[in-house]
Amino acid sequence: TQEMIRLENFCVPTTTLTRRCYGGKCEKVQKYWSNYVASNVPFLKIFDDLVVHKILPLLKARVQAANSPLSEEGTCNQKLDFYYQRPPTIRIQPGPAWSIVKHHRDSEYGHQDGEINYWIPLTSPELTNVDLFVESHPDAEDYHPMNVQLGEMGVFHGSSCRHYIPANGSNCTRISLDFRVGIGGYYDTEYLMVGSKDDHCRRTVRL
């Protein structure tokens, strides 16, 4: 039935959530899942269409409207380069469980300031009672839920603003998709991540 195939009903074996040092297979499963997403051509086509034809034109308009060197008069038709993470990251958080995604900035894991974060829930927050909490500005510590529903996405500057995901106390599985977009003029293509073993592949688009 339709109810049975909801993503919220996706069951995850306990061993896939436990790190190898505790007898689990977490690292192995993460690697398998990342490779699967990266090789799923139909999924990546849908993702590329979303980013290139929907997200980046809106982002370009926001950049040009902002008070920055890139928005000087007469630059409405100026081409901008964007560098988006591809493939995106898919997060799976089964419930009920006590684990959380701790308060952090992405800069703590080596990410640079010249990129912004996009977060898309793939399961209903109404069923999982889980949301992404973000500061309104760096060091504000005024965490607020993004209140993003199915079919919507949240945007924030994860390198400077702390954010976290609380524990999933429901009987449902929470699944979300996230990725980062670097903006030409701010994003350093020569930058090397420090503090993380895994960097993300990027695709360049000029609009």
Tab-separated table of C-alpha atoms in Angstrom, residues 15-28 197:
chain	number	residue	atom	x	y	z
A	15	THR	CA	24.494	-2.743	12.938
A	16	THR	CA	24.514	-0.109	10.173
A	17	LEU	CA	24.281	2.630	12.813
A	18	THR	CA	27.097	1.317	15.003
A	19	ARG	CA	30.731	2.166	14.336
A	20	ARG	CA	33.221	-0.594	13.548
A	21	CYS	CA	35.038	-0.160	16.868
A	22	TYR	CA	31.796	-1.226	18.571
A	23	GLY	CA	31.205	-4.190	16.284
A	24	GLY	CA	29.018	-2.398	13.734
A	25	LYS	CA	29.221	-1.643	10.036
A	26	CYS	CA	28.529	2.103	10.014
A	27	GLU	CA	31.609	3.159	8.032
A	28	LYS	CA	31.201	0.354	5.477
A	197	LYS	CA	39.317	13.185	5.101
